[in-house]
Amino acid sequence: MSGATVTLREMRWWDLDRVMELEEELFPEDAWSRGMFWSELAHARGRDATRHYVVAESGPRLVGYAGLAVFDRTGDVQTIASARDHWGTGLGARLLTDLLTAATAFECREVLLEVRVDNARAQRLYERFGFEPIGIRRGYYQPGNVDALVMRLSDPAAPGVTTAGMATAADSETGVSPETGVSPGAGASPETGAPTETSAPTVHTANPAHTANAANPAHTANAANPAHTANSANPATSVQGTETHG
């Protein structure tokens, strides 16, 4: 990995060639399609925007990306991914911090995500940011039939939420993704769930919202299904699923 500075900026349609290269490398079994990303970006600008997508660049190279969807003041981490040679550098935590900052701007009352139950590193990262487990989605990640742990951050705008996570991220990021960071979801397609991560959060959802990938547990929910709305009455079943690459 080069020593070049990594910068974050808004994802635009002209980034999709590089985004797809990284997406297919990190989530070979459940990668989102170009159309899924297009669909998400179509809702990322303007007065009625309900999405926030960002890319991370190191010089001319794209080394990560992340996305957030918002439904009725509930944020849903759609995806978080970082290039393998940037795992353990804190990039995942930076991407997650960016999403939580966006959730605060959207005036979200809570943020949800899904992570593989066997991705302890990603779970620790989320816990450092204040996420708490609220339910289990059985067999969510396919084809491994791995359960998803649904986690919720009750107030992304609370003082210290992002700073606490950033302060300890370096200690926990050891090459895991947002679930570790987060892992790609398997029960849904990349667009039904979106993705999250631990080191450089990578989340991927199984269904065209995003599918979990056991090889890279850091992928979160998918934007492909804008109807993927969180249900506060039944939080354990309202989220499509998030996975992180990372």
PDB file of C-alpha atoms in Angstrom:
ATOM      1  CA  MET A   1       0.000   0.000   0.000  1.00  0.00           C
ATOM      2  CA  SER A   2       1.362   3.399  -0.963  1.00  0.00           C
ATOM      3  CA  GLY A   3       1.751   6.234   1.477  1.00  0.00           C
ATOM      4  CA  ALA A   4      -0.519   8.487  -0.593  1.00  0.00           C
ATOM      5  CA  THR A   5      -3.118  10.476   1.306  1.00  0.00           C
ATOM      6  CA  VAL A   6      -6.637   9.028   1.144  1.00  0.00           C
ATOM      7  CA  THR A   7      -9.408  11.549   0.525  1.00  0.00           C
ATOM      8  CA  LEU A   8     -13.192  11.105   0.620  1.00  0.00           C
ATOM      9  CA  ARG A   9     -15.661  12.770  -1.735  1.00  0.00           C
ATOM     10  CA  GLU A  10     -19.149  12.286  -3.132  1.00  0.00           C
ATOM     11  CA  MET A  11     -19.588   9.306  -5.474  1.00  0.00           C
ATOM     12  CA  ARG A  12     -20.614  10.293  -9.021  1.00  0.00           C
ATOM     13  CA  TRP A  13     -21.690   8.286 -12.049  1.00  0.00           C
ATOM     14  CA  TRP A  14     -18.247   8.572 -13.644  1.00  0.00           C
ATOM     15  CA  ASP A  15     -16.777   6.660 -10.685  1.00  0.00           C
ATOM     16  CA  LEU A  16     -18.785   3.526 -11.461  1.00  0.00           C
ATOM     17  CA  ASP A  17     -16.163   1.798 -13.633  1.00  0.00           C
ATOM     18  CA  ARG A  18     -13.690   1.851 -10.740  1.00  0.00           C
ATOM     19  CA  VAL A  19     -16.387   1.128  -8.170  1.00  0.00           C
ATOM     20  CA  MET A  20     -17.474  -1.961 -10.120  1.00  0.00           C
ATOM     21  CA  GLU A  21     -13.884  -3.240 -10.339  1.00  0.00           C
ATOM     22  CA  LEU A  22     -13.542  -3.108  -6.560  1.00  0.00           C
ATOM     23  CA  GLU A  23     -17.081  -4.393  -5.997  1.00  0.00           C
ATOM     24  CA  GLU A  24     -16.519  -7.485  -8.144  1.00  0.00           C
ATOM     25  CA  GLU A  25     -13.128  -8.126  -6.539  1.00  0.00           C
ATOM     26  CA  LEU A  26     -14.447  -7.898  -2.977  1.00  0.00           C
ATOM     27  CA  PHE A  27     -17.862  -9.488  -3.525  1.00  0.00           C
ATOM     28  CA  PRO A  28     -17.412 -12.001  -6.346  1.00  0.00           C
ATOM     29  CA  GLU A  29     -20.515 -14.013  -5.418  1.00  0.00           C
ATOM     30  CA  ASP A  30     -22.967 -11.235  -4.692  1.00  0.00           C
ATOM     31  CA  ALA A  31     -21.648  -8.083  -6.298  1.00  0.00           C
ATOM     32  CA  TRP A  32     -24.118  -5.294  -6.999  1.00  0.00           C
ATOM     33  CA  SER A  33     -24.778  -4.588 -10.647  1.00  0.00           C
ATOM     34  CA  ARG A  34     -23.959  -1.263 -12.263  1.00  0.00           C
ATOM     35  CA  GLY A  35     -27.706  -0.662 -12.471  1.00  0.00           C
ATOM     36  CA  MET A  36     -28.027  -0.989  -8.701  1.00  0.00           C
ATOM     37  CA  PHE A  37     -25.449   1.700  -8.134  1.00  0.00           C
ATOM     38  CA  TRP A  38     -27.090   3.887 -10.775  1.00  0.00           C
ATOM     39  CA  SER A  39     -30.410   3.474  -8.980  1.00  0.00           C
ATOM     40  CA  GLU A  40     -28.856   4.538  -5.699  1.00  0.00           C
ATOM     41  CA  LEU A  41     -27.075   7.546  -7.144  1.00  0.00           C
ATOM     42  CA  ALA A  42     -30.323   8.670  -8.774  1.00  0.00           C
ATOM     43  CA  HIS A  43     -31.599   9.355  -5.250  1.00  0.00           C
ATOM     44  CA  ALA A  44     -28.409  10.959  -3.933  1.00  0.00           C
ATOM     45  CA  ARG A  45     -28.859  14.573  -5.080  1.00  0.00           C
ATOM     46  CA  GLY A  46     -31.436  17.287  -4.952  1.00  0.00           C
ATOM     47  CA  ARG A  47     -33.926  18.482  -2.353  1.00  0.00           C
ATOM     48  CA  ASP A  48     -35.552  15.048  -2.057  1.00  0.00           C
ATOM     49  CA  ALA A  49     -32.315  13.046  -1.791  1.00  0.00           C
ATOM     50  CA  THR A  50     -32.548   9.888   0.341  1.00  0.00           C
ATOM     51  CA  ARG A  51     -29.070   8.497  -0.346  1.00  0.00           C
ATOM     52  CA  HIS A  52     -25.498   9.427   0.481  1.00  0.00           C
ATOM     53  CA  TYR A  53     -22.620   7.720  -1.355  1.00  0.00           C
ATOM     54  CA  VAL A  54     -18.933   8.473  -1.008  1.00  0.00           C
ATOM     55  CA  VAL A  55     -15.696   7.175  -2.544  1.00  0.00           C
ATOM     56  CA  ALA A  56     -12.193   7.076  -1.088  1.00  0.00           C
ATOM     57  CA  GLU A  57      -9.269   7.900  -3.373  1.00  0.00           C
ATOM     58  CA  SER A  58      -5.540   7.450  -2.946  1.00  0.00           C
ATOM     59  CA  GLY A  59      -3.961   9.420  -5.761  1.00  0.00           C
ATOM     60  CA  PRO A  60      -5.656   8.298  -8.987  1.00  0.00           C
ATOM     61  CA  ARG A  61      -6.830   5.047  -7.439  1.00  0.00           C
ATOM     62  CA  LEU A  62     -10.238   4.369  -5.894  1.00  0.00           C
ATOM     63  CA  VAL A  63      -9.636   2.391  -2.680  1.00  0.00           C
ATOM     64  CA  GLY A  64     -13.047   2.355  -1.033  1.00  0.00           C
ATOM     65  CA  TYR A  65     -16.669   3.459  -1.053  1.00  0.00           C
ATOM     66  CA  ALA A  66     -19.723   3.510   1.179  1.00  0.00           C
ATOM     67  CA  GLY A  67     -23.416   4.302   1.018  1.00  0.00           C
ATOM     68  CA  LEU A  68     -26.331   5.212   3.256  1.00  0.00           C
ATOM     69  CA  ALA A  69     -30.082   5.084   2.541  1.00  0.00           C
ATOM     70  CA  VAL A  70     -32.654   6.999   4.572  1.00  0.00           C
ATOM     71  CA  PHE A  71     -36.281   6.036   5.093  1.00  0.00           C
ATOM     72  CA  ASP A  72     -38.559   8.003   7.396  1.00  0.00           C
ATOM     73  CA  ARG A  73     -35.618   9.377   9.423  1.00  0.00           C
ATOM     74  CA  THR A  74     -34.050   5.926   9.779  1.00  0.00           C
ATOM     75  CA  GLY A  75     -30.621   5.466   8.230  1.00  0.00           C
ATOM     76  CA  ASP A  76     -29.584   2.141   6.729  1.00  0.00           C
ATOM     77  CA  VAL A  77     -25.949   1.401   5.954  1.00  0.00           C
ATOM     78  CA  GLN A  78     -26.072   0.088   2.420  1.00  0.00           C
ATOM     79  CA  THR A  79     -22.463  -0.694   1.774  1.00  0.00           C
ATOM     80  CA  ILE A  80     -18.948  -0.101   3.007  1.00  0.00           C
ATOM     81  CA  ALA A  81     -15.939  -1.442   1.157  1.00  0.00           C
ATOM     82  CA  SER A  82     -12.189  -0.911   1.160  1.00  0.00           C
ATOM     83  CA  ALA A  83      -9.429  -2.304  -1.021  1.00  0.00           C
ATOM     84  CA  ARG A  84      -7.650  -5.253   0.584  1.00  0.00           C
ATOM     85  CA  ASP A  85      -4.339  -3.398   0.838  1.00  0.00           C
ATOM     86  CA  HIS A  86      -6.119  -0.730   2.908  1.00  0.00           C
ATOM     87  CA  TRP A  87      -7.550  -3.097   5.481  1.00  0.00           C
ATOM     88  CA  GLY A  88      -6.340  -2.246   8.961  1.00  0.00           C
ATOM     89  CA  THR A  89      -5.558   1.375   8.076  1.00  0.00           C
ATOM     90  CA  GLY A  90      -8.655   2.961   9.589  1.00  0.00           C
ATOM     91  CA  LEU A  91     -10.293   3.597   6.223  1.00  0.00           C
ATOM     92  CA  GLY A  92     -13.364   1.595   7.198  1.00  0.00           C
ATOM     93  CA  ALA A  93     -13.838   3.730  10.293  1.00  0.00           C
ATOM     94  CA  ARG A  94     -13.473   6.899   8.210  1.00  0.00           C
ATOM     95  CA  LEU A  95     -16.130   5.690   5.781  1.00  0.00           C
ATOM     96  CA  LEU A  96     -18.493   4.758   8.606  1.00  0.00           C
ATOM     97  CA  THR A  97     -17.889   8.140  10.245  1.00  0.00           C
ATOM     98  CA  ASP A  98     -18.799   9.829   6.968  1.00  0.00           C
ATOM     99  CA  LEU A  99     -22.062   7.865   6.775  1.00  0.00           C
ATOM    100  CA  LEU A 100     -22.980   8.762  10.357  1.00  0.00           C
ATOM    101  CA  THR A 101     -22.251  12.421   9.651  1.00  0.00           C
ATOM    102  CA  ALA A 102     -24.611  12.192   6.671  1.00  0.00           C
ATOM    103  CA  ALA A 103     -27.237  10.462   8.819  1.00  0.00           C
ATOM    104  CA  THR A 104     -27.049  13.373  11.250  1.00  0.00           C
ATOM    105  CA  ALA A 105     -27.501  15.831   8.378  1.00  0.00           C
ATOM    106  CA  PHE A 106     -30.562  13.840   7.267  1.00  0.00           C
ATOM    107  CA  GLU A 107     -31.832  14.193  10.858  1.00  0.00           C
ATOM    108  CA  CYS A 108     -31.989  10.415  11.299  1.00  0.00           C
ATOM    109  CA  ARG A 109     -33.206   9.234  14.687  1.00  0.00           C
ATOM    110  CA  GLU A 110     -31.426   5.888  14.320  1.00  0.00           C
ATOM    111  CA  VAL A 111     -29.117   3.978  11.966  1.00  0.00           C
ATOM    112  CA  LEU A 112     -29.440   0.260  11.264  1.00  0.00           C
ATOM    113  CA  LEU A 113     -27.112  -2.298   9.716  1.00  0.00           C
ATOM    114  CA  GLU A 114     -26.648  -6.050   9.484  1.00  0.00           C
ATOM    115  CA  VAL A 115     -23.451  -7.965  10.085  1.00  0.00           C
ATOM    116  CA  ARG A 116     -22.556 -11.648  10.001  1.00  0.00           C
ATOM    117  CA  VAL A 117     -22.812 -13.288  13.406  1.00  0.00           C
ATOM    118  CA  ASP A 118     -19.352 -14.794  12.855  1.00  0.00           C
ATOM    119  CA  ASN A 119     -17.737 -11.445  12.063  1.00  0.00           C
ATOM    120  CA  ALA A 120     -16.601 -10.490  15.549  1.00  0.00           C
ATOM    121  CA  ARG A 121     -14.161  -7.818  14.409  1.00  0.00           C
ATOM    122  CA  ALA A 122     -16.799  -5.943  12.464  1.00  0.00           C
ATOM    123  CA  GLN A 123     -19.155  -6.164  15.416  1.00  0.00           C
ATOM    124  CA  ARG A 124     -16.498  -4.697  17.704  1.00  0.00           C
ATOM    125  CA  LEU A 125     -16.007  -1.796  15.325  1.00  0.00           C
ATOM    126  CA  TYR A 126     -19.711  -1.057  15.260  1.00  0.00           C
ATOM    127  CA  GLU A 127     -19.909  -1.346  19.012  1.00  0.00           C
ATOM    128  CA  ARG A 128     -17.177   1.271  19.338  1.00  0.00           C
ATOM    129  CA  PHE A 129     -19.379   3.607  17.315  1.00  0.00           C
ATOM    130  CA  GLY A 130     -22.277   2.904  19.652  1.00  0.00           C
ATOM    131  CA  PHE A 131     -24.229   0.285  17.658  1.00  0.00           C
ATOM    132  CA  GLU A 132     -26.096  -2.294  19.749  1.00  0.00           C
ATOM    133  CA  PRO A 133     -27.520  -5.703  18.704  1.00  0.00           C
ATOM    134  CA  ILE A 134     -31.321  -5.792  18.411  1.00  0.00           C
ATOM    135  CA  GLY A 135     -32.126  -9.036  16.601  1.00  0.00           C
ATOM    136  CA  ILE A 136     -31.098 -11.941  14.381  1.00  0.00           C
ATOM    137  CA  ARG A 137     -32.016 -12.696  10.764  1.00  0.00           C
ATOM    138  CA  ARG A 138     -31.694 -16.469  10.356  1.00  0.00           C
ATOM    139  CA  GLY A 139     -29.804 -17.746   7.313  1.00  0.00           C
ATOM    140  CA  TYR A 140     -29.569 -14.248   5.889  1.00  0.00           C
ATOM    141  CA  TYR A 141     -26.165 -14.690   4.281  1.00  0.00           C
ATOM    142  CA  GLN A 142     -26.154 -17.210   1.487  1.00  0.00           C
ATOM    143  CA  PRO A 143     -24.910 -19.575   0.207  1.00  0.00           C
ATOM    144  CA  GLY A 144     -23.273 -20.169   3.577  1.00  0.00           C
ATOM    145  CA  ASN A 145     -26.601 -19.950   5.440  1.00  0.00           C
ATOM    146  CA  VAL A 146     -25.002 -17.646   8.027  1.00  0.00           C
ATOM    147  CA  ASP A 147     -27.228 -15.614  10.360  1.00  0.00           C
ATOM    148  CA  ALA A 148     -27.122 -11.823  10.346  1.00  0.00           C
ATOM    149  CA  LEU A 149     -26.934  -9.763  13.506  1.00  0.00           C
ATOM    150  CA  VAL A 150     -29.073  -6.630  13.211  1.00  0.00           C
ATOM    151  CA  MET A 151     -27.490  -3.662  14.977  1.00  0.00           C
ATOM    152  CA  ARG A 152     -28.822  -0.209  15.724  1.00  0.00           C
ATOM    153  CA  LEU A 153     -27.294   3.132  16.652  1.00  0.00           C
ATOM    154  CA  SER A 154     -30.059   4.943  18.479  1.00  0.00           C
ATOM    155  CA  ASP A 155     -28.763   8.497  18.002  1.00  0.00           C
ATOM    156  CA  PRO A 156     -26.093   9.167  15.348  1.00  0.00           C
ATOM    157  CA  ALA A 157     -26.028  12.837  16.387  1.00  0.00           C
ATOM    158  CA  ALA A 158     -25.097  12.103  20.000  1.00  0.00           C
ATOM    159  CA  PRO A 159     -21.845  13.800  21.073  1.00  0.00           C
ATOM    160  CA  GLY A 160     -18.874  11.452  20.814  1.00  0.00           C
ATOM    161  CA  VAL A 161     -20.577   8.814  18.667  1.00  0.00           C
ATOM    162  CA  THR A 162     -18.199   9.131  15.726  1.00  0.00           C
ATOM    163  CA  THR A 163     -15.178  10.378  17.625  1.00  0.00           C
ATOM    164  CA  ALA A 164     -15.272   7.386  19.970  1.00  0.00           C
ATOM    165  CA  GLY A 165     -15.315   5.009  17.034  1.00  0.00           C
ATOM    166  CA  MET A 166     -12.495   6.779  15.244  1.00  0.00           C
ATOM    167  CA  ALA A 167     -10.352   6.907  18.360  1.00  0.00           C
ATOM    168  CA  THR A 168     -10.317   3.139  18.747  1.00  0.00           C
ATOM    169  CA  ALA A 169     -10.659   2.065  15.131  1.00  0.00           C
ATOM    170  CA  ALA A 170      -6.948   1.563  14.605  1.00  0.00           C
ATOM    171  CA  ASP A 171      -6.853  -0.992  17.390  1.00  0.00           C
ATOM    172  CA  SER A 172      -9.647  -3.100  15.931  1.00  0.00           C
ATOM    173  CA  GLU A 173      -9.037  -2.931  12.225  1.00  0.00           C
ATOM    174  CA  THR A 174      -7.016  -5.936  11.275  1.00  0.00           C
ATOM    175  CA  GLY A 175      -8.110  -6.526   7.758  1.00  0.00           C
ATOM    176  CA  VAL A 176     -11.742  -7.185   8.363  1.00  0.00           C
ATOM    177  CA  SER A 177     -14.547  -5.487   6.594  1.00  0.00           C
ATOM    178  CA  PRO A 178     -17.345  -3.376   8.028  1.00  0.00           C
ATOM    179  CA  GLU A 179     -18.710  -6.348   9.618  1.00  0.00           C
ATOM    180  CA  THR A 180     -15.530  -6.649  10.906  1.00  0.00           C
ATOM    181  CA  GLY A 181     -16.327  -4.003   9.522  1.00  0.00           C
ATOM    182  CA  VAL A 182     -19.141  -5.816   7.856  1.00  0.00           C
ATOM    183  CA  SER A 183     -19.526  -8.704   5.507  1.00  0.00           C
ATOM    184  CA  PRO A 184     -21.390  -9.105   2.307  1.00  0.00           C
ATOM    185  CA  GLY A 185     -24.861 -10.383   2.891  1.00  0.00           C
ATOM    186  CA  ALA A 186     -26.037 -13.606   1.474  1.00  0.00           C
ATOM    187  CA  GLY A 187     -29.735 -13.761   2.033  1.00  0.00           C
ATOM    188  CA  ALA A 188     -30.414 -10.795  -0.129  1.00  0.00           C
ATOM    189  CA  SER A 189     -28.847  -9.474  -3.215  1.00  0.00           C
ATOM    190  CA  PRO A 190     -26.535  -6.514  -3.175  1.00  0.00           C
ATOM    191  CA  GLU A 191     -29.382  -4.259  -3.759  1.00  0.00           C
ATOM    192  CA  THR A 192     -31.690  -5.430  -1.098  1.00  0.00           C
ATOM    193  CA  GLY A 193     -29.240  -4.974   1.552  1.00  0.00           C
ATOM    194  CA  ALA A 194     -26.273  -2.792   1.570  1.00  0.00           C
ATOM    195  CA  PRO A 195     -22.828  -3.148   2.976  1.00  0.00           C
ATOM    196  CA  THR A 196     -20.500  -2.214   6.236  1.00  0.00           C
ATOM    197  CA  GLU A 197     -16.993  -2.837   7.658  1.00  0.00           C
ATOM    198  CA  THR A 198     -14.407  -2.960  10.423  1.00  0.00           C
ATOM    199  CA  SER A 199     -11.142  -1.825   9.162  1.00  0.00           C
ATOM    200  CA  ALA A 200     -12.156  -0.028   6.117  1.00  0.00           C
ATOM    201  CA  PRO A 201     -15.784  -0.766   6.473  1.00  0.00           C
ATOM    202  CA  THR A 202     -17.050  -2.894   3.716  1.00  0.00           C
ATOM    203  CA  VAL A 203     -20.627  -3.857   3.753  1.00  0.00           C
ATOM    204  CA  HIS A 204     -22.561  -5.712   1.201  1.00  0.00           C
ATOM    205  CA  THR A 205     -26.114  -6.923   1.147  1.00  0.00           C
ATOM    206  CA  ALA A 206     -27.204 -10.122  -0.410  1.00  0.00           C
ATOM    207  CA  ASN A 207     -30.261  -9.143  -2.387  1.00  0.00           C
ATOM    208  CA  PRO A 208     -29.972  -6.572  -5.062  1.00  0.00           C
ATOM    209  CA  ALA A 209     -29.963  -4.694  -2.023  1.00  0.00           C
ATOM    210  CA  HIS A 210     -26.791  -6.640  -1.320  1.00  0.00           C
ATOM    211  CA  THR A 211     -25.704 -10.157  -0.580  1.00  0.00           C
ATOM    212  CA  ALA A 212     -23.368 -11.269   2.131  1.00  0.00           C
ATOM    213  CA  ASN A 213     -20.087 -12.813   1.173  1.00  0.00           C
ATOM    214  CA  ALA A 214     -18.489 -15.123   3.681  1.00  0.00           C
ATOM    215  CA  ALA A 215     -15.135 -14.410   2.162  1.00  0.00           C
ATOM    216  CA  ASN A 216     -15.592 -10.758   2.864  1.00  0.00           C
ATOM    217  CA  PRO A 217     -18.066 -10.351   5.718  1.00  0.00           C
ATOM    218  CA  ALA A 218     -17.973  -6.632   5.447  1.00  0.00           C
ATOM    219  CA  HIS A 219     -20.801  -5.788   3.152  1.00  0.00           C
ATOM    220  CA  THR A 220     -23.986  -4.057   4.074  1.00  0.00           C
ATOM    221  CA  ALA A 221     -27.473  -3.479   2.847  1.00  0.00           C
ATOM    222  CA  ASN A 222     -28.375  -2.802  -0.665  1.00  0.00           C
ATOM    223  CA  ALA A 223     -29.721   0.254  -2.336  1.00  0.00           C
ATOM    224  CA  ALA A 224     -31.285  -1.735  -5.091  1.00  0.00           C
ATOM    225  CA  ASN A 225     -34.415  -1.940  -3.073  1.00  0.00           C
ATOM    226  CA  PRO A 226     -35.408   1.566  -2.012  1.00  0.00           C
ATOM    227  CA  ALA A 227     -38.406   0.038  -0.324  1.00  0.00           C
ATOM    228  CA  HIS A 228     -36.042  -1.419   2.225  1.00  0.00           C
ATOM    229  CA  THR A 229     -37.458   0.601   5.064  1.00  0.00           C
ATOM    230  CA  ALA A 230     -36.657   0.003   8.678  1.00  0.00           C
ATOM    231  CA  ASN A 231     -39.575  -0.909  10.868  1.00  0.00           C
ATOM    232  CA  SER A 232     -39.217   0.382  14.394  1.00  0.00           C
ATOM    233  CA  ALA A 233     -41.986  -1.933  15.519  1.00  0.00           C
ATOM    234  CA  ASN A 234     -40.003  -4.947  14.469  1.00  0.00           C
ATOM    235  CA  PRO A 235     -36.397  -3.833  14.042  1.00  0.00           C
ATOM    236  CA  ALA A 236     -35.100  -7.356  13.712  1.00  0.00           C
ATOM    237  CA  THR A 237     -37.006  -7.928  10.509  1.00  0.00           C
ATOM    238  CA  SER A 238     -37.219  -4.460   9.009  1.00  0.00           C
ATOM    239  CA  VAL A 239     -33.723  -4.301   7.613  1.00  0.00           C
ATOM    240  CA  GLN A 240     -32.831  -6.047   4.416  1.00  0.00           C
ATOM    241  CA  GLY A 241     -29.356  -6.836   5.448  1.00  0.00           C
ATOM    242  CA  THR A 242     -25.998  -5.252   5.460  1.00  0.00           C
ATOM    243  CA  GLU A 243     -22.614  -6.571   4.784  1.00  0.00           C
ATOM    244  CA  THR A 244     -19.210  -5.097   4.803  1.00  0.00           C
ATOM    245  CA  HIS A 245     -16.134  -5.727   2.763  1.00  0.00           C
ATOM    246  CA  GLY A 246     -13.179  -4.607   4.298  1.00  0.00           C
TER     247      GLY A 246
END
